[in-house]
Amino acid sequence: MTTHFERLTKSMSLMALNARAVGNQYYELSCYPEVVKEHIWVNQMVARATVPLMREVISCMEDYPKDELHNILTSYMRRHIAEETDHDEWYVNDLELLGLSREEIFSRPPTPNVAALSGSQYYWIKHHHPVAFMGYLGCLEVYHPTVEYVEGLIKNSGLPAKAFSTVMEHAVIDAQHKEDIIETINSLPLTEVQYQAIELSAFQTFRYVAKVMEDICRVAPKQQTA
């Protein structure tokens, strides 16, 4: 019998390949320190929304007290909130090592694609069903950078390894979170409509991840991105 995540992986294969292709382009451009610094900054912007989004899932699940998903979903979110708390501040510390002040970090508006990546989840959570957020997590934390990939970024960019501490930490811990997310998705007693909410959310997340990474690549010198 096909699991929810196996089904999701099959349907998302083309979107995942597209996101991976843009990720490979970013890796090639990581010889430009400004490109890598932009990536870490964008990671901080996305991380700001992670815990608030999970809290929103818990809050909105109170509208579904008899839903079979209630206990599984809220229990997972509470556990994962504990795992993700303060990660946005970890990125701030790394960016400060790269010469950015706290004021600079928070005064810059997120790009439209960053806002769409994370902000669209509020719509899925509040105006459709909170379970859709599992598609977002299934994209961002299951398809995570490896330790080898991060080591390559450090070497290519020439930036201080300490400034990659949070990126490297996620390469390690997301390997553990990946299994937990897959297990949670597979354990959910989903209706077809609920499964489709996860699938649509994942599809949209992959789409915006690719767009966000394209924006990051544009920071490279113009002659290199033509």
mmCIF file of C-alpha atoms in Angstrom, residues 13-133:
data_model
loop_
_atom_site.group_PDB
_atom_site.id
_atom_site.type_symbol
_atom_site.label_atom_id
_atom_site.label_comp_id
_atom_site.label_asym_id
_atom_site.label_seq_id
_atom_site.Cartn_x
_atom_site.Cartn_y
_atom_site.Cartn_z
ATOM 1 C CA SER A 13 8.950 14.871 -8.354
ATOM 2 C CA LEU A 14 9.054 17.440 -11.156
ATOM 3 C CA MET A 15 8.757 20.398 -8.773
ATOM 4 C CA ALA A 16 11.496 18.943 -6.583
ATOM 5 C CA LEU A 17 13.763 18.575 -9.617
ATOM 6 C CA ASN A 18 13.169 22.201 -10.573
ATOM 7 C CA ALA A 19 13.995 23.415 -7.058
ATOM 8 C CA ARG A 20 17.110 21.216 -7.035
ATOM 9 C CA ALA A 21 18.249 22.647 -10.385
ATOM 10 C CA VAL A 22 18.064 26.187 -9.010
ATOM 11 C CA GLY A 23 19.896 24.968 -5.905
ATOM 12 C CA ASN A 24 22.680 23.674 -8.139
ATOM 13 C CA GLN A 25 22.884 27.053 -9.862
ATOM 14 C CA TYR A 26 23.204 28.703 -6.449
ATOM 15 C CA TYR A 27 26.004 26.300 -5.533
ATOM 16 C CA GLU A 28 27.899 27.266 -8.687
ATOM 17 C CA LEU A 29 27.549 30.946 -7.735
ATOM 18 C CA SER A 30 28.583 30.390 -4.109
ATOM 19 C CA CYS A 31 32.088 31.528 -5.042
ATOM 20 C CA TYR A 32 30.624 35.018 -4.664
ATOM 21 C CA PRO A 33 30.423 35.786 -0.920
ATOM 22 C CA GLU A 34 27.569 38.239 -1.434
ATOM 23 C CA VAL A 35 25.412 35.463 -2.881
ATOM 24 C CA VAL A 36 25.969 33.196 0.123
ATOM 25 C CA LYS A 37 25.411 36.065 2.558
ATOM 26 C CA GLU A 38 22.091 36.751 0.812
ATOM 27 C CA HIS A 39 21.114 33.102 1.259
ATOM 28 C CA ILE A 40 21.800 33.165 4.991
ATOM 29 C CA TRP A 41 19.831 36.408 5.279
ATOM 30 C CA VAL A 42 16.867 34.873 3.438
ATOM 31 C CA ASN A 43 17.063 31.811 5.699
ATOM 32 C CA GLN A 44 16.703 34.160 8.664
ATOM 33 C CA MET A 45 13.636 35.778 7.094
ATOM 34 C CA VAL A 46 11.996 32.388 6.573
ATOM 35 C CA ALA A 47 12.970 31.189 10.067
ATOM 36 C CA ARG A 48 11.192 34.176 11.647
ATOM 37 C CA ALA A 49 7.885 32.707 10.513
ATOM 38 C CA THR A 50 8.429 29.049 11.415
ATOM 39 C CA VAL A 51 7.399 28.986 15.075
ATOM 40 C CA PRO A 52 4.539 31.520 14.606
ATOM 41 C CA LEU A 53 3.159 29.364 11.788
ATOM 42 C CA MET A 54 3.201 26.250 13.964
ATOM 43 C CA ARG A 55 1.461 28.139 16.754
ATOM 44 C CA GLU A 56 -1.159 29.168 14.206
ATOM 45 C CA VAL A 57 -1.685 25.510 13.305
ATOM 46 C CA ILE A 58 -2.324 24.651 16.971
ATOM 47 C CA SER A 59 -4.657 27.624 17.408
ATOM 48 C CA CYS A 60 -6.665 26.894 14.266
ATOM 49 C CA MET A 61 -6.967 23.185 15.071
ATOM 50 C CA GLU A 62 -9.127 24.266 18.022
ATOM 51 C CA ASP A 63 -11.803 24.892 15.398
ATOM 52 C CA TYR A 64 -11.675 21.144 14.659
ATOM 53 C CA PRO A 65 -11.930 19.554 18.143
ATOM 54 C CA LYS A 66 -13.497 16.353 16.822
ATOM 55 C CA ASP A 67 -11.217 16.055 13.793
ATOM 56 C CA GLU A 68 -9.267 12.782 13.847
ATOM 57 C CA LEU A 69 -6.130 14.758 12.985
ATOM 58 C CA HIS A 70 -6.383 16.995 16.049
ATOM 59 C CA ASN A 71 -4.233 15.130 18.561
ATOM 60 C CA ILE A 72 -1.576 13.937 16.106
ATOM 61 C CA LEU A 73 -1.140 17.332 14.457
ATOM 62 C CA THR A 74 -1.127 19.456 17.609
ATOM 63 C CA SER A 75 1.213 17.066 19.424
ATOM 64 C CA TYR A 76 3.662 17.173 16.537
ATOM 65 C CA MET A 77 3.530 20.974 16.360
ATOM 66 C CA ARG A 78 4.204 21.361 20.086
ATOM 67 C CA ARG A 79 7.187 19.038 19.814
ATOM 68 C CA HIS A 80 8.536 20.761 16.726
ATOM 69 C CA ILE A 81 8.097 24.244 18.205
ATOM 70 C CA ALA A 82 10.486 23.208 20.967
ATOM 71 C CA GLU A 83 12.954 22.022 18.313
ATOM 72 C CA GLU A 84 12.759 25.212 16.223
ATOM 73 C CA THR A 85 12.586 27.911 18.903
ATOM 74 C CA ASP A 86 15.267 30.635 18.575
ATOM 75 C CA HIS A 87 16.629 29.382 15.260
ATOM 76 C CA ASP A 88 15.886 32.796 13.766
ATOM 77 C CA GLU A 89 18.163 34.304 16.421
ATOM 78 C CA TRP A 90 20.884 31.808 15.548
ATOM 79 C CA TYR A 91 20.835 33.206 12.021
ATOM 80 C CA VAL A 92 21.053 36.738 13.407
ATOM 81 C CA ASN A 93 24.254 35.763 15.229
ATOM 82 C CA ASP A 94 25.702 34.344 12.007
ATOM 83 C CA LEU A 95 24.788 37.454 10.018
ATOM 84 C CA GLU A 96 26.410 39.668 12.632
ATOM 85 C CA LEU A 97 29.615 37.677 12.096
ATOM 86 C CA LEU A 98 29.308 38.644 8.437
ATOM 87 C CA GLY A 99 29.162 42.331 9.309
ATOM 88 C CA LEU A 100 25.422 42.993 9.398
ATOM 89 C CA SER A 101 23.904 44.829 12.343
ATOM 90 C CA ARG A 102 20.705 43.667 13.996
ATOM 91 C CA GLU A 103 19.017 46.851 12.779
ATOM 92 C CA GLU A 104 20.036 46.096 9.179
ATOM 93 C CA ILE A 105 18.782 42.517 9.446
ATOM 94 C CA PHE A 106 15.297 43.434 10.632
ATOM 95 C CA SER A 107 14.796 46.734 8.800
ATOM 96 C CA ARG A 108 15.086 45.141 5.367
ATOM 97 C CA PRO A 109 11.687 44.077 3.981
ATOM 98 C CA PRO A 110 11.443 40.428 2.922
ATOM 99 C CA THR A 111 11.275 39.954 -0.823
ATOM 100 C CA PRO A 112 7.827 39.274 -2.331
ATOM 101 C CA ASN A 113 8.800 35.641 -2.954
ATOM 102 C CA VAL A 114 9.912 35.130 0.655
ATOM 103 C CA ALA A 115 6.639 36.685 1.832
ATOM 104 C CA ALA A 116 4.701 34.438 -0.538
ATOM 105 C CA LEU A 117 6.638 31.327 0.514
ATOM 106 C CA SER A 118 5.824 31.644 4.203
ATOM 107 C CA GLY A 119 2.885 34.034 4.147
ATOM 108 C CA SER A 120 0.721 31.885 1.887
ATOM 109 C CA GLN A 121 0.751 29.231 4.609
ATOM 110 C CA TYR A 122 -1.370 31.500 6.786
ATOM 111 C CA TYR A 123 -4.105 31.306 4.166
ATOM 112 C CA TRP A 124 -3.950 27.522 3.966
ATOM 113 C CA ILE A 125 -3.961 27.239 7.762
ATOM 114 C CA LYS A 126 -6.646 29.815 8.572
ATOM 115 C CA HIS A 127 -8.924 29.595 5.556
ATOM 116 C CA HIS A 128 -8.746 25.966 4.481
ATOM 117 C CA HIS A 129 -7.303 23.423 6.934
ATOM 118 C CA PRO A 130 -4.212 23.558 9.216
ATOM 119 C CA VAL A 131 -3.007 20.156 7.996
ATOM 120 C CA ALA A 132 -1.857 21.875 4.789
ATOM 121 C CA PHE A 133 1.173 23.128 6.707
#
